[in-house]
Amino acid sequence: MYKVHPVAPTRLPELLKKMPKAELHIHIEGSLEPELIFELSKKNNIAIPYKSVDELRAAYAFTNLQSFLDIYYAGASVLITEDDFYAMAYAYFLKAAKDHVVHAELFFDPQTHTVRGVPMAYVMGGLSRAAKDAEKNLGITSCLILCFLRHLSEEDAFKTLEEALPYREHFIGVGLDSSEVGHPPEKFAKVFAKCKTLGLKLVAHAGEEGPPAYIWSALDTLGVARIDHGVQSIKDPELLKRLAAERIPLTVCPLSNLKLKVFSSLAEHNIAKLLEQGLCVTINSDDPAYFGGYIYENFLQTFSALGLGAGEAYAFAHNSFEASFMSVAEKEKCFHALKVCFESFVENDA
Ligand code: HPA
Ligand code: ZN
């Protein structure tokens, strides 16, 4: 195990920024900034019920997950052409590069677009082209994870999968997002079983607002490799034991949890406790345009609120690579780059 040297508090922000990291929980539609929403709404002649960027931003005062989702789906309604999807994703990659994200696994919600008559080809085409350019121009590797909207039926999920299969090479896995409570993972047991036979990676949002039972179900009924959010696992000691023993990753999003009132302050967030208990916890941005910050901002504010240091920084970054869907060889390269970065922060007294 690599021995992490302490880093002076004044240098911690620089370390959090510069350390290489993977982002594993980002909804690409949640990276759509108000400025781009306005630009696209004008270009595509799609009315949105806000007069200005400032008025739209002012509406981002959420009380829970549903209050956010209502605005998030309205924001995504301005995406029409393949170039719109490209512009949104490339803007994310530019921000991610500044935060030293070297690998990103992006969620996207095709049903939000196909229901409006936007062809699956535009969604897949724009996102995958942005990913290709991000690798070429910015050195960020990435993959796409198609999310089924859990407030819709399993039948709709099957239909979406069918529509997506001609673009199978563009996505590596499937996930489950949208309104959690009342839509348990087992509602999607059949479609996830089908996805497994297709060799797709499986993940699911569970235990964001929903109970630990939803996390058990995501693991045992759906067979997911990772849990998105999962912070409610703290209520179930048996579940914590299982998550730790099997190193099942949780992709935690502190600023999202704060803005959606899962925790009343970051100081009360349980991420440090989960890490201490041996879970493979990671830090991510979820919907950065809506929740007040990209991945670095999530690190910075969480570390400040919880008084964390270099040891935890290394653990979160290491976990992000461990939990990713990269190959073993790619992970090894990232682990090495992480050590090189931490070595460059060791103070030399000589
Ligand atoms: N939870 C559930 N669905 C979502 C989220 C989230 O945090 N962000 C975008 N869709
Ligand atoms: Zn999410």
PDB file of N, CA, C and O and ligand atoms in Angstrom, residues 25 27 107 177 205 208 228-229 253 286-287, ligand 2:
ATOM      1  N   HIS A  25     -20.009   9.458 -12.023  1.00  0.00           N
ATOM      2  CA  HIS A  25     -21.436   9.763 -11.824  1.00  0.00           C
ATOM      3  C   HIS A  25     -21.693  11.194 -12.266  1.00  0.00           C
ATOM      4  O   HIS A  25     -21.591  12.127 -11.475  1.00  0.00           O
ATOM      5  N   HIS A  27     -24.476  13.040 -15.020  1.00  0.00           N
ATOM      6  CA  HIS A  27     -25.542  12.969 -16.041  1.00  0.00           C
ATOM      7  C   HIS A  27     -25.210  14.066 -17.032  1.00  0.00           C
ATOM      8  O   HIS A  27     -25.179  15.242 -16.658  1.00  0.00           O
ATOM      9  N   PHE A 107     -23.435   9.302 -17.842  1.00  0.00           N
ATOM     10  CA  PHE A 107     -24.825   8.856 -17.975  1.00  0.00           C
ATOM     11  C   PHE A 107     -25.525   9.725 -19.001  1.00  0.00           C
ATOM     12  O   PHE A 107     -25.274  10.932 -19.078  1.00  0.00           O
ATOM     13  N   ASP A 177     -32.089   5.801 -13.393  1.00  0.00           N
ATOM     14  CA  ASP A 177     -32.135   7.086 -12.680  1.00  0.00           C
ATOM     15  C   ASP A 177     -33.551   7.653 -12.671  1.00  0.00           C
ATOM     16  O   ASP A 177     -34.494   6.938 -12.967  1.00  0.00           O
ATOM     17  N   HIS A 205     -28.899   3.839  -9.690  1.00  0.00           N
ATOM     18  CA  HIS A 205     -29.069   4.756  -8.558  1.00  0.00           C
ATOM     19  C   HIS A 205     -29.875   4.004  -7.502  1.00  0.00           C
ATOM     20  O   HIS A 205     -30.920   3.404  -7.815  1.00  0.00           O
ATOM     21  N   GLU A 208     -30.362   6.987  -2.652  1.00  0.00           N
ATOM     22  CA  GLU A 208     -30.142   8.444  -2.656  1.00  0.00           C
ATOM     23  C   GLU A 208     -31.178   9.026  -1.687  1.00  0.00           C
ATOM     24  O   GLU A 208     -30.828   9.584  -0.649  1.00  0.00           O
ATOM     25  N   ASP A 228     -25.038   3.929  -7.497  1.00  0.00           N
ATOM     26  CA  ASP A 228     -24.941   5.377  -7.621  1.00  0.00           C
ATOM     27  C   ASP A 228     -25.645   6.028  -6.431  1.00  0.00           C
ATOM     28  O   ASP A 228     -26.804   5.694  -6.141  1.00  0.00           O
ATOM     29  N   HIS A 229     -24.920   6.870  -5.746  1.00  0.00           N
ATOM     30  CA  HIS A 229     -25.306   7.467  -4.455  1.00  0.00           C
ATOM     31  C   HIS A 229     -25.079   6.438  -3.335  1.00  0.00           C
ATOM     32  O   HIS A 229     -23.977   6.327  -2.839  1.00  0.00           O
ATOM     33  N   CYS A 253     -22.159  11.868  -4.489  1.00  0.00           N
ATOM     34  CA  CYS A 253     -22.184  13.219  -5.081  1.00  0.00           C
ATOM     35  C   CYS A 253     -22.553  14.219  -3.992  1.00  0.00           C
ATOM     36  O   CYS A 253     -23.738  14.546  -3.795  1.00  0.00           O
ATOM     37  N   ASP A 286     -22.578  14.542 -10.343  1.00  0.00           N
ATOM     38  CA  ASP A 286     -23.997  14.274 -10.603  1.00  0.00           C
ATOM     39  C   ASP A 286     -24.563  15.193 -11.695  1.00  0.00           C
ATOM     40  O   ASP A 286     -24.675  14.768 -12.841  1.00  0.00           O
ATOM     41  N   ASP A 287     -24.961  16.409 -11.328  1.00  0.00           N
ATOM     42  CA  ASP A 287     -25.544  17.366 -12.285  1.00  0.00           C
ATOM     43  C   ASP A 287     -24.903  18.729 -12.013  1.00  0.00           C
ATOM     44  O   ASP A 287     -25.535  19.622 -11.435  1.00  0.00           O
TER      45      ASP A 287
HETATM   46 ZN    ZN B   2     -27.310  10.788 -10.485  1.00  0.00          ZN
END
